[in-house]
């Protein structure tokens, strides 16, 4: 009987060690102080640190002023994907918004990421983007639009 329990415990340990695991490059994105109407789009990087495909089933903002975009395509082990989060920067004042990320991670099926900052008409002018930053943003926007089209077709 002891061997049976030991075998079940050992199998359970391997089953949990052999799974998809979600991790983020950061769980909070601080916009700092920005002007009304400033660019409100930011990207969170999601990584599958497990050994089975990770699937994001839903990304749910706390309110309508925050709009997430994500792909439901599997994130293979060791690979990454982006969650695009937009904030309505026409709303002035401080903000601290929660975004729930639901996945098939057996240990952490609900993760929480945050955006925060302050929209202030007296904020300093943003520094211009470098050519590399502009190119990366255009590439990310194209990829996000492509993912949004795929999700809309489903």
PDB file of C-alpha atoms in Angstrom, residues 14-119:
ATOM      1  CA  UNK A  14       5.857  14.564 -12.675  1.00  0.00           C
ATOM      2  CA  UNK A  15       2.433  15.509 -13.994  1.00  0.00           C
ATOM      3  CA  UNK A  16       2.695  18.983 -12.451  1.00  0.00           C
ATOM      4  CA  UNK A  17       6.323  19.402 -13.521  1.00  0.00           C
ATOM      5  CA  UNK A  18       5.319  18.471 -17.066  1.00  0.00           C
ATOM      6  CA  UNK A  19       2.875  21.221 -17.976  1.00  0.00           C
ATOM      7  CA  UNK A  20       2.434  24.599 -19.591  1.00  0.00           C
ATOM      8  CA  UNK A  21       3.536  27.497 -17.399  1.00  0.00           C
ATOM      9  CA  UNK A  22       2.757  31.192 -17.909  1.00  0.00           C
ATOM     10  CA  UNK A  23       5.207  33.974 -17.099  1.00  0.00           C
ATOM     11  CA  UNK A  24       5.392  37.674 -17.996  1.00  0.00           C
ATOM     12  CA  UNK A  25       8.252  40.039 -18.791  1.00  0.00           C
ATOM     13  CA  UNK A  26       6.565  42.445 -16.365  1.00  0.00           C
ATOM     14  CA  UNK A  27       3.243  42.417 -14.541  1.00  0.00           C
ATOM     15  CA  UNK A  28       2.893  46.208 -14.289  1.00  0.00           C
ATOM     16  CA  UNK A  29       3.352  48.742 -17.053  1.00  0.00           C
ATOM     17  CA  UNK A  30       3.784  52.303 -15.789  1.00  0.00           C
ATOM     18  CA  UNK A  31       2.869  54.907 -18.421  1.00  0.00           C
ATOM     19  CA  UNK A  32       4.271  57.664 -16.248  1.00  0.00           C
ATOM     20  CA  UNK A  33       2.683  61.090 -16.757  1.00  0.00           C
ATOM     21  CA  UNK A  34       1.347  61.552 -20.273  1.00  0.00           C
ATOM     22  CA  UNK A  35      -0.699  64.140 -22.158  1.00  0.00           C
ATOM     23  CA  UNK A  36      -4.373  63.601 -23.046  1.00  0.00           C
ATOM     24  CA  UNK A  37      -4.630  61.860 -26.409  1.00  0.00           C
ATOM     25  CA  UNK A  38      -1.101  60.416 -26.131  1.00  0.00           C
ATOM     26  CA  UNK A  39      -0.375  56.940 -27.471  1.00  0.00           C
ATOM     27  CA  UNK A  40      -2.102  54.550 -25.071  1.00  0.00           C
ATOM     28  CA  UNK A  41      -0.906  51.220 -26.466  1.00  0.00           C
ATOM     29  CA  UNK A  42       1.538  49.041 -24.556  1.00  0.00           C
ATOM     30  CA  UNK A  43       2.605  45.395 -24.928  1.00  0.00           C
ATOM     31  CA  UNK A  44       3.089  42.681 -22.323  1.00  0.00           C
ATOM     32  CA  UNK A  45       5.213  39.683 -23.310  1.00  0.00           C
ATOM     33  CA  UNK A  46       3.884  36.292 -22.232  1.00  0.00           C
ATOM     34  CA  UNK A  47       6.293  33.344 -22.144  1.00  0.00           C
ATOM     35  CA  UNK A  48       5.544  29.643 -21.870  1.00  0.00           C
ATOM     36  CA  UNK A  49       8.214  28.344 -19.500  1.00  0.00           C
ATOM     37  CA  UNK A  50       6.654  24.878 -19.396  1.00  0.00           C
ATOM     38  CA  UNK A  51       6.979  21.941 -21.760  1.00  0.00           C
ATOM     39  CA  UNK A  52       3.441  21.815 -23.216  1.00  0.00           C
ATOM     40  CA  UNK A  53       1.554  24.389 -25.344  1.00  0.00           C
ATOM     41  CA  UNK A  54       0.111  27.345 -23.412  1.00  0.00           C
ATOM     42  CA  UNK A  55      -3.219  28.781 -24.558  1.00  0.00           C
ATOM     43  CA  UNK A  56      -4.602  32.152 -23.499  1.00  0.00           C
ATOM     44  CA  UNK A  57      -8.364  31.659 -23.319  1.00  0.00           C
ATOM     45  CA  UNK A  58      -9.360  35.187 -22.298  1.00  0.00           C
ATOM     46  CA  UNK A  59      -7.891  38.566 -21.407  1.00  0.00           C
ATOM     47  CA  UNK A  60     -10.399  40.604 -19.453  1.00  0.00           C
ATOM     48  CA  UNK A  61      -9.965  44.288 -18.544  1.00  0.00           C
ATOM     49  CA  UNK A  62     -11.455  45.716 -15.355  1.00  0.00           C
ATOM     50  CA  UNK A  63     -13.299  48.450 -17.270  1.00  0.00           C
ATOM     51  CA  UNK A  64     -14.137  49.717 -20.740  1.00  0.00           C
ATOM     52  CA  UNK A  65     -11.331  52.278 -20.805  1.00  0.00           C
ATOM     53  CA  UNK A  66      -8.834  49.441 -21.298  1.00  0.00           C
ATOM     54  CA  UNK A  67      -8.878  47.293 -24.438  1.00  0.00           C
ATOM     55  CA  UNK A  68      -6.733  44.160 -24.702  1.00  0.00           C
ATOM     56  CA  UNK A  69      -5.933  42.202 -27.869  1.00  0.00           C
ATOM     57  CA  UNK A  70      -4.418  38.725 -27.812  1.00  0.00           C
ATOM     58  CA  UNK A  71      -4.126  35.545 -29.828  1.00  0.00           C
ATOM     59  CA  UNK A  72      -5.616  32.214 -28.826  1.00  0.00           C
ATOM     60  CA  UNK A  73      -3.001  30.386 -30.885  1.00  0.00           C
ATOM     61  CA  UNK A  74      -0.940  28.008 -28.718  1.00  0.00           C
ATOM     62  CA  UNK A  75       2.300  29.411 -27.338  1.00  0.00           C
ATOM     63  CA  UNK A  76       4.788  26.593 -27.721  1.00  0.00           C
ATOM     64  CA  UNK A  77       7.271  25.740 -24.926  1.00  0.00           C
ATOM     65  CA  UNK A  78       9.999  28.360 -24.635  1.00  0.00           C
ATOM     66  CA  UNK A  79       8.199  30.743 -27.012  1.00  0.00           C
ATOM     67  CA  UNK A  80       6.568  34.113 -26.382  1.00  0.00           C
ATOM     68  CA  UNK A  81       3.496  36.048 -27.473  1.00  0.00           C
ATOM     69  CA  UNK A  82       2.294  39.608 -26.960  1.00  0.00           C
ATOM     70  CA  UNK A  83      -0.786  40.979 -25.252  1.00  0.00           C
ATOM     71  CA  UNK A  84      -1.586  44.408 -26.671  1.00  0.00           C
ATOM     72  CA  UNK A  85      -3.243  46.699 -24.125  1.00  0.00           C
ATOM     73  CA  UNK A  86      -4.737  50.046 -25.037  1.00  0.00           C
ATOM     74  CA  UNK A  87      -5.763  52.704 -22.536  1.00  0.00           C
ATOM     75  CA  UNK A  88      -8.118  55.581 -23.393  1.00  0.00           C
ATOM     76  CA  UNK A  89      -5.819  58.532 -22.769  1.00  0.00           C
ATOM     77  CA  UNK A  90      -8.656  61.012 -23.289  1.00  0.00           C
ATOM     78  CA  UNK A  91      -9.606  60.296 -19.658  1.00  0.00           C
ATOM     79  CA  UNK A  92      -7.629  62.684 -17.466  1.00  0.00           C
ATOM     80  CA  UNK A  93      -6.300  61.833 -14.029  1.00  0.00           C
ATOM     81  CA  UNK A  94      -4.476  58.966 -12.396  1.00  0.00           C
ATOM     82  CA  UNK A  95      -5.288  55.412 -13.375  1.00  0.00           C
ATOM     83  CA  UNK A  96      -4.422  51.963 -12.069  1.00  0.00           C
ATOM     84  CA  UNK A  97      -6.153  49.234 -14.063  1.00  0.00           C
ATOM     85  CA  UNK A  98      -6.193  45.489 -13.589  1.00  0.00           C
ATOM     86  CA  UNK A  99      -6.296  43.068 -16.520  1.00  0.00           C
ATOM     87  CA  UNK A 100      -7.027  39.385 -15.904  1.00  0.00           C
ATOM     88  CA  UNK A 101      -5.294  36.818 -18.120  1.00  0.00           C
ATOM     89  CA  UNK A 102      -6.854  33.346 -18.242  1.00  0.00           C
ATOM     90  CA  UNK A 103      -4.858  30.399 -19.566  1.00  0.00           C
ATOM     91  CA  UNK A 104      -4.552  26.624 -19.420  1.00  0.00           C
ATOM     92  CA  UNK A 105      -1.698  26.831 -16.882  1.00  0.00           C
ATOM     93  CA  UNK A 106      -2.803  24.226 -14.298  1.00  0.00           C
ATOM     94  CA  UNK A 107      -1.216  26.099 -11.375  1.00  0.00           C
ATOM     95  CA  UNK A 108      -1.902  29.700 -12.411  1.00  0.00           C
ATOM     96  CA  UNK A 109      -4.990  29.662 -14.649  1.00  0.00           C
ATOM     97  CA  UNK A 110      -5.769  33.301 -13.715  1.00  0.00           C
ATOM     98  CA  UNK A 111      -2.942  35.811 -13.796  1.00  0.00           C
ATOM     99  CA  UNK A 112      -3.255  39.553 -13.221  1.00  0.00           C
ATOM    100  CA  UNK A 113      -1.335  42.301 -14.993  1.00  0.00           C
ATOM    101  CA  UNK A 114      -1.660  46.043 -14.385  1.00  0.00           C
ATOM    102  CA  UNK A 115      -1.303  49.344 -16.176  1.00  0.00           C
ATOM    103  CA  UNK A 116      -0.957  52.592 -14.302  1.00  0.00           C
ATOM    104  CA  UNK A 117      -0.086  56.192 -14.899  1.00  0.00           C
ATOM    105  CA  UNK A 118      -1.434  59.715 -15.013  1.00  0.00           C
ATOM    106  CA  UNK A 119      -3.019  61.653 -17.854  1.00  0.00           C
TER     107      UNK A 119
END
